[in-house]
Short mmCIF file of C-alpha atoms and ligand atoms in Angstrom, two decimals:
data_model
loop_
_atom_site.label_atom_id
_atom_site.label_comp_id
_atom_site.label_asym_id
_atom_site.label_seq_id
_atom_site.Cartn_x
_atom_site.Cartn_y
_atom_site.Cartn_z
CA MET A 738 182.59 -48.45 22.36
CA THR A 739 179.69 -47.82 21.50
CA ALA A 740 176.69 -44.66 23.20
CA ASN A 741 173.17 -45.17 22.62
CA TYR A 742 171.57 -41.92 23.71
CA LYS A 743 167.95 -43.04 22.42
CA ALA A 744 165.55 -42.96 25.37
CA GLU A 745 162.77 -44.95 25.13
CA LEU A 746 159.39 -43.43 25.53
CA VAL A 747 155.44 -43.90 27.10
CA GLY A 748 153.32 -41.64 28.84
CA VAL A 749 149.84 -40.57 29.48
CA LEU A 750 147.40 -38.22 27.22
CA GLY A 751 144.40 -36.70 29.25
CA TYR A 752 142.67 -33.66 29.90
CA PRO A 753 143.24 -32.59 32.45
CA VAL A 754 146.17 -34.47 33.26
CA ALA A 755 148.48 -32.16 35.33
CA GLU A 756 147.23 -33.89 38.73
CA ASN A 757 148.13 -37.66 37.35
CA PRO A 758 150.76 -38.97 39.43
CA THR A 759 151.66 -41.84 37.03
CA GLY A 760 154.73 -40.46 35.70
CA VAL A 761 156.06 -40.37 39.21
CA MET A 762 155.49 -44.39 39.75
CA GLN A 763 156.47 -45.04 36.44
CA GLU A 764 160.05 -42.71 36.75
CA ALA A 765 160.65 -44.38 39.90
CA ALA A 766 160.26 -47.81 38.41
CA PHE A 767 162.71 -47.05 35.24
CA ALA A 768 165.54 -45.81 37.53
CA ALA A 769 165.23 -48.11 40.32
CA ALA A 770 165.47 -51.20 37.20
CA GLY A 771 168.48 -48.66 35.19
CA LEU A 772 166.24 -48.33 31.95
CA ASN A 773 166.54 -44.91 29.60
CA TRP A 774 163.17 -45.02 29.81
CA ARG A 775 160.64 -41.38 29.93
CA TYR A 776 157.47 -41.56 31.03
CA LEU A 777 155.68 -38.03 29.67
CA THR A 778 152.46 -36.64 31.16
CA ILE A 779 150.94 -34.92 27.85
CA GLU A 780 147.76 -32.76 28.15
CA VAL A 781 145.02 -33.13 25.05
CA LYS A 782 142.03 -32.31 24.89
CA SER A 783 139.48 -34.94 22.80
CA GLU A 784 139.34 -33.37 19.41
CA ALA A 785 143.17 -33.49 19.13
CA LEU A 786 142.91 -37.37 20.21
CA PRO A 787 143.71 -38.58 16.51
CA ASP A 788 146.78 -36.39 16.13
CA ALA A 789 148.01 -37.35 19.13
CA PHE A 790 147.78 -40.68 18.98
CA ARG A 791 149.73 -40.65 15.26
CA GLY A 792 152.11 -39.01 17.09
CA VAL A 793 152.81 -41.84 19.51
CA ARG A 794 152.99 -43.74 16.22
CA ALA A 795 155.56 -41.54 14.42
CA PHE A 796 158.11 -41.19 17.98
CA GLY A 797 158.33 -45.17 18.32
CA MET A 798 156.59 -44.94 21.30
CA ARG A 799 156.83 -47.93 23.17
CA GLY A 800 153.11 -47.39 25.20
CA ILE A 801 150.87 -45.12 25.96
CA ASN A 802 148.28 -44.73 29.37
CA LEU A 803 144.88 -42.93 28.02
CA THR A 804 142.61 -41.30 31.01
CA ILE A 805 139.76 -38.94 30.79
CA PRO A 806 138.60 -38.43 28.72
CA HIS A 807 140.39 -40.70 26.09
CA LYS A 808 139.60 -44.09 27.50
CA VAL A 809 136.83 -45.33 25.22
CA ALA A 810 137.43 -42.46 21.99
CA ILE A 811 141.14 -44.22 21.54
CA LEU A 812 139.27 -47.83 20.58
CA PRO A 813 138.91 -47.07 16.68
CA LEU A 814 142.56 -45.93 16.64
CA LEU A 815 144.08 -49.06 17.74
CA ASP A 816 145.13 -52.11 15.66
CA GLU A 817 143.89 -54.72 17.86
CA ILE A 818 142.06 -54.77 21.10
CA SER A 819 142.62 -57.37 24.35
CA PRO A 820 139.79 -59.36 24.71
CA ASP A 821 138.98 -58.29 28.06
CA ALA A 822 139.84 -54.63 26.90
CA ALA A 823 137.15 -55.14 24.40
CA MET A 824 134.83 -57.02 27.03
CA ILE A 825 135.21 -53.97 29.15
CA GLY A 826 134.58 -51.10 26.38
CA ALA A 827 137.48 -49.11 27.45
CA VAL A 828 141.23 -48.95 26.80
CA ASN A 829 143.65 -46.93 29.27
CA THR A 830 147.39 -48.63 28.58
CA VAL A 831 148.21 -49.36 24.98
CA ARG A 832 151.65 -51.36 24.35
CA ARG A 833 153.51 -51.74 20.92
CA GLU A 834 154.11 -55.19 19.17
CA GLY A 835 156.41 -54.31 16.50
CA ASP A 836 154.61 -51.58 13.81
CA ARG A 837 151.22 -52.44 15.78
CA LEU A 838 149.47 -50.81 18.68
CA ILE A 839 147.41 -53.15 21.20
CA GLY A 840 144.76 -51.66 23.65
CA GLU A 841 144.37 -52.97 26.99
CA ASN A 842 142.64 -52.38 30.13
CA THR A 843 144.48 -52.85 33.35
CA ASP A 844 142.61 -51.27 35.86
CA GLY A 845 140.39 -54.35 37.25
CA LYS A 846 143.24 -56.36 36.49
CA GLY A 847 145.48 -54.06 38.80
CA PHE A 848 141.99 -54.21 41.31
CA LEU A 849 142.69 -57.72 41.11
CA ARG A 850 146.21 -58.59 42.22
CA GLY A 851 145.60 -55.90 45.23
CA VAL A 852 142.75 -58.66 45.69
CA ARG A 853 145.27 -61.38 45.43
CA GLU A 854 148.54 -60.43 46.88
CA GLU A 855 148.08 -57.63 49.22
CA ALA A 856 144.50 -58.60 50.71
CA GLY A 857 145.75 -62.50 50.00
CA LEU A 858 141.87 -62.94 48.71
CA ASP A 859 140.76 -65.28 45.96
CA PRO A 860 137.70 -63.77 44.14
CA LYS A 861 136.45 -67.06 42.84
CA GLY A 862 133.24 -68.15 44.33
CA LYS A 863 133.21 -65.55 46.33
CA ARG A 864 129.76 -63.12 46.40
CA ILE A 865 130.55 -59.22 45.35
CA VAL A 866 129.07 -56.04 45.94
CA ILE A 867 130.26 -53.11 43.58
CA LEU A 868 129.27 -49.49 44.03
CA GLY A 869 129.24 -47.68 40.61
CA ALA A 870 128.76 -47.96 37.06
CA GLY A 871 131.30 -45.97 35.70
CA GLY A 872 135.07 -47.20 33.85
CA ALA A 873 136.21 -48.38 37.03
CA ALA A 874 133.60 -50.49 38.10
CA ARG A 875 133.19 -52.02 34.84
CA ALA A 876 137.05 -52.83 34.59
CA ILE A 877 136.62 -54.35 38.13
CA ALA A 878 133.94 -56.53 37.13
CA VAL A 879 134.65 -57.89 33.83
CA GLU A 880 138.08 -58.86 35.85
CA LEU A 881 135.92 -60.11 38.76
CA ALA A 882 133.91 -62.36 36.57
CA LEU A 883 136.83 -63.78 35.09
CA ALA A 884 138.23 -64.91 37.72
CA GLY A 885 135.14 -66.50 39.38
CA ALA A 886 133.25 -64.94 41.30
CA ALA A 887 129.90 -66.72 42.08
CA ASP A 888 127.80 -63.51 42.61
CA LEU A 889 128.00 -59.98 41.42
CA THR A 890 125.87 -57.28 42.84
CA ILE A 891 126.04 -53.86 40.81
CA ILE A 892 124.77 -51.05 42.32
CA ASN A 893 123.85 -46.93 40.80
CA ARG A 894 122.95 -43.98 41.81
CA SER A 895 121.73 -43.95 37.20
CA VAL A 896 119.42 -46.79 37.38
CA GLU A 897 120.24 -46.53 32.96
CA ARG A 898 124.07 -46.73 33.32
CA GLY A 899 123.68 -49.26 36.44
CA GLN A 900 121.78 -51.46 34.34
CA THR A 901 123.31 -51.01 31.11
CA MET A 902 126.48 -52.36 33.15
CA VAL A 903 124.72 -55.13 33.94
CA ARG A 904 123.54 -56.68 30.72
CA ASP A 905 126.91 -55.85 29.03
CA LEU A 906 128.80 -57.54 31.85
CA VAL A 907 126.65 -60.92 31.61
CA SER A 908 126.35 -61.19 27.90
CA ALA A 909 130.26 -60.63 27.81
CA THR A 910 131.39 -63.03 30.64
CA SER A 911 127.71 -64.88 31.70
CA ALA A 912 128.70 -63.73 35.40
CA ASN A 913 125.51 -64.07 37.67
CA ALA A 914 125.13 -60.90 38.10
CA ARG A 915 122.34 -58.19 39.14
CA PHE A 916 121.69 -54.10 39.24
CA GLU A 917 119.85 -52.91 42.63
CA PRO A 918 119.54 -49.17 42.31
CA TRP A 919 121.44 -47.06 45.20
CA ALA A 920 117.63 -44.79 46.47
CA LYS A 921 118.94 -45.53 49.83
CA THR A 922 121.36 -46.45 52.81
CA TYR A 923 122.93 -49.79 51.53
CA ARG A 924 123.09 -52.16 53.91
CA ALA A 925 126.44 -55.13 53.87
CA THR A 926 124.64 -58.07 54.50
CA PRO A 927 126.62 -61.35 56.34
CA ASP A 928 126.98 -63.09 53.11
CA MET A 929 129.04 -60.46 51.70
CA ASN A 930 132.94 -61.54 51.52
CA ILE A 931 133.81 -58.50 49.38
CA LEU A 932 132.40 -54.54 49.02
CA VAL A 933 133.79 -52.53 46.66
CA ASN A 934 133.27 -48.62 46.45
CA ALA A 935 134.08 -48.00 42.28
CA THR A 936 132.41 -44.07 42.40
CA SER A 937 134.51 -41.30 42.79
CA ILE A 938 132.75 -40.55 46.35
CA GLY A 939 135.67 -39.43 48.56
CA LEU A 940 138.01 -38.36 45.97
CA PHE A 941 140.05 -35.08 46.36
CA PRO A 942 138.78 -32.47 46.96
CA ASP A 943 135.67 -34.04 47.99
CA VAL A 944 137.62 -36.00 51.36
CA ASN A 945 134.95 -36.15 53.84
CA ALA A 946 132.17 -37.50 51.27
CA MET A 947 131.25 -41.18 52.26
CA PRO A 948 129.28 -43.83 50.38
CA ASP A 949 125.71 -44.16 51.80
CA VAL A 950 126.65 -48.01 52.88
CA SER A 951 126.00 -49.35 56.47
CA LEU A 952 128.81 -51.94 57.47
CA ALA A 953 126.94 -52.31 60.77
CA ALA A 954 125.58 -56.37 59.63
CA ALA A 955 128.83 -57.06 57.86
CA ARG A 956 130.68 -60.59 58.17
CA PRO A 957 133.52 -59.81 60.63
CA ASP A 958 135.99 -60.67 57.47
CA LEU A 959 134.57 -58.59 54.62
CA LEU A 960 137.07 -57.30 53.05
CA VAL A 961 136.12 -53.42 51.91
CA CYS A 962 137.89 -51.98 48.85
CA ASP A 963 137.84 -48.24 47.28
CA VAL A 964 139.12 -47.34 43.89
CA VAL A 965 139.21 -43.61 45.47
CA PRO A 966 143.27 -43.02 45.30
CA ASN A 967 143.70 -39.98 46.79
CA PRO A 968 143.25 -40.03 49.53
CA PRO A 969 144.54 -43.46 49.96
CA GLU A 970 142.42 -43.27 53.44
CA THR A 971 138.91 -42.45 52.27
CA ARG A 972 136.32 -41.92 54.88
CA LEU A 973 134.99 -45.83 53.98
CA ILE A 974 138.32 -46.84 54.76
CA GLN A 975 138.59 -45.42 58.01
CA THR A 976 135.03 -47.00 58.85
CA ALA A 977 135.78 -50.07 57.74
CA ARG A 978 139.12 -50.16 59.62
CA ALA A 979 137.59 -48.62 62.46
CA GLN A 980 135.14 -51.77 62.68
CA GLY A 981 138.17 -54.01 62.25
CA LEU A 982 137.31 -55.35 59.11
CA LYS A 983 139.61 -56.14 56.12
CA VAL A 984 140.54 -52.98 53.44
CA LEU A 985 141.90 -52.33 50.60
CA THR A 986 142.86 -48.83 49.28
CA GLY A 987 142.58 -47.40 45.65
CA LEU A 988 146.48 -47.00 46.56
CA ALA A 989 147.06 -50.55 46.13
CA MET A 990 145.52 -50.58 42.59
CA LEU A 991 146.81 -47.50 41.22
CA VAL A 992 150.36 -49.37 41.81
CA TYR A 993 149.24 -52.91 40.60
CA GLN A 994 147.55 -51.40 36.92
CA GLY A 995 150.90 -49.48 36.62
CA ALA A 996 152.81 -52.50 37.70
CA ILE A 997 150.88 -54.54 34.62
CA GLY A 998 151.81 -51.73 32.39
CA PHE A 999 154.96 -51.13 33.46
CA GLU A 1000 155.62 -55.30 32.53
CA MET A 1001 153.78 -55.27 29.59
CA TRP A 1002 156.05 -52.42 28.26
CA THR A 1003 159.80 -53.43 29.30
CA GLY A 1004 158.84 -57.11 29.61
CA TYR A 1005 160.76 -56.74 33.18
CA THR A 1006 159.00 -57.96 36.84
CA ALA A 1007 158.41 -54.21 38.16
CA PRO A 1008 160.02 -52.89 41.61
CA GLU A 1009 156.24 -52.87 43.25
CA VAL A 1010 157.49 -51.69 46.37
CA VAL A 1011 159.41 -48.70 44.70
CA MET A 1012 156.07 -47.91 42.55
CA LYS A 1013 154.06 -48.20 45.94
CA ASP A 1014 156.77 -45.57 47.55
CA ALA A 1015 157.31 -43.41 45.16
CA LEU A 1016 153.14 -42.76 45.07
CA ALA A 1017 153.00 -42.73 48.72
CA GLN A 1018 155.57 -39.65 48.41
CA ALA A 1019 153.59 -37.53 46.17
CA PHE A 1020 149.57 -37.98 47.75
CA GLY A 1021 151.71 -37.32 51.35
CA VAL A 1022 150.75 -40.42 53.72
P1 NDP B 552 133.12 -42.25 35.93
O1 NDP B 552 132.56 -41.09 35.84
O2 NDP B 552 133.17 -43.28 34.70
O3 NDP B 552 132.17 -42.92 37.07
C1 NDP B 552 131.87 -42.57 38.16
C2 NDP B 552 130.59 -43.64 39.05
O4 NDP B 552 130.67 -42.82 40.34
C3 NDP B 552 129.45 -43.41 38.59
O5 NDP B 552 128.78 -44.55 39.06
C4 NDP B 552 128.50 -42.37 39.37
O6 NDP B 552 127.32 -42.87 39.52
C5 NDP B 552 129.18 -42.80 40.87
N1 NDP B 552 129.48 -41.26 41.46
C6 NDP B 552 129.73 -40.14 41.43
N2 NDP B 552 129.11 -39.42 42.25
C7 NDP B 552 128.45 -40.18 43.66
C8 NDP B 552 127.14 -39.70 43.80
N3 NDP B 552 127.85 -38.77 44.78
N4 NDP B 552 126.44 -40.18 44.47
C9 NDP B 552 126.02 -41.68 43.92
N5 NDP B 552 127.14 -42.03 42.92
C10 NDP B 552 127.88 -41.03 42.68
O7 NDP B 552 134.50 -42.89 36.97
P2 NDP B 552 135.03 -44.03 36.66
O8 NDP B 552 135.06 -45.06 36.87
O9 NDP B 552 136.48 -43.70 35.92
O10 NDP B 552 136.04 -43.29 38.36
C11 NDP B 552 135.67 -43.52 39.62
C12 NDP B 552 136.81 -43.86 40.60
O11 NDP B 552 137.63 -44.73 40.35
C13 NDP B 552 137.96 -42.06 40.27
O12 NDP B 552 137.83 -41.50 41.92
C14 NDP B 552 138.78 -42.63 39.98
O13 NDP B 552 140.08 -42.29 40.34
C15 NDP B 552 138.82 -44.13 40.24
N6 NDP B 552 140.18 -44.42 40.10
C16 NDP B 552 140.87 -45.23 40.30
C17 NDP B 552 142.44 -46.11 39.85
C18 NDP B 552 143.04 -46.90 40.76
O14 NDP B 552 143.56 -47.33 39.79
N7 NDP B 552 143.37 -46.38 41.81
C19 NDP B 552 141.94 -46.49 38.33
C20 NDP B 552 140.76 -45.62 37.63
C21 NDP B 552 139.87 -44.64 38.08
P3 NDP B 552 126.54 -42.20 38.10
O15 NDP B 552 126.29 -43.44 37.36
O16 NDP B 552 124.89 -42.32 39.04
O17 NDP B 552 126.77 -41.53 37.98
#
């Protein structure tokens, strides 16, 4: 009988990274699928990224996630970048094809899977408002545009960042998109189908913070989404729930972006329920 004690390695490079919960759900998924894989949570400062990435190659790692501050800095180190990661301008997942390391972005894809599978809504032809113009907002906007959203409005505090995002989005996807500065309370209108908080407002430890929005005039079937995964029940989600609106928490995006990464790396269907339970337990919900 031959033995194989070699584990396949994946993980995440980031700084800070200690509170990143992805390893919990990926390790649970590997165990459920009977795979001898390990997910390593590795602290890497900006200046050490090129050396660390040489290590990813040298160890023959099957893939790696990138988080703050490496999602853009990784681009020149890759052998190839997927078309949508190139449109987004950031990579959160690297997969291996032979000796080649290929950059992908699963954040927006994970969000989209959550909208379709958990909220049961197809974004095609929908009018969508996104709060924020950072990395998460860019990934979500590109995937919604590619999925056929009819109309995208980007609301952001920093005017320059919001304008740049819309310019990049329109040139990459030809989306019907516009920017509005977030100067005063943003009032949801009855023609909107989906509202997405893609800012970090409400993220632990600022759990009482709430985006400056009014949902008073929203249509009854408005879907309110939050990207903030911790806590999943943000004040925005609580407010929308209390008003009887449909909601999608940041936990869904986190699970589905991880599930897509799992599938890219292993070739197996991700055990999404196991992953969700592992994360919910980690967040104590
Ligand atoms: P960035 O730093 O790139 O962007 C942050 C965004 O939030 C900017 O648009 C910024 O506006 C806005 N913002 C922050 N604070 C305020 C405030 N007080 N008032 C108004 N606007 C504010 O961060 P990311 O895009 O990478 O991450 C954003 C959130 O997405 C985080 O909470 C992160 O945890 C979450 N995320 C969740 C994922 C998931 O799977 N659930 C995956 C990836 C991210 P401005 O430009 O004006 O500064």
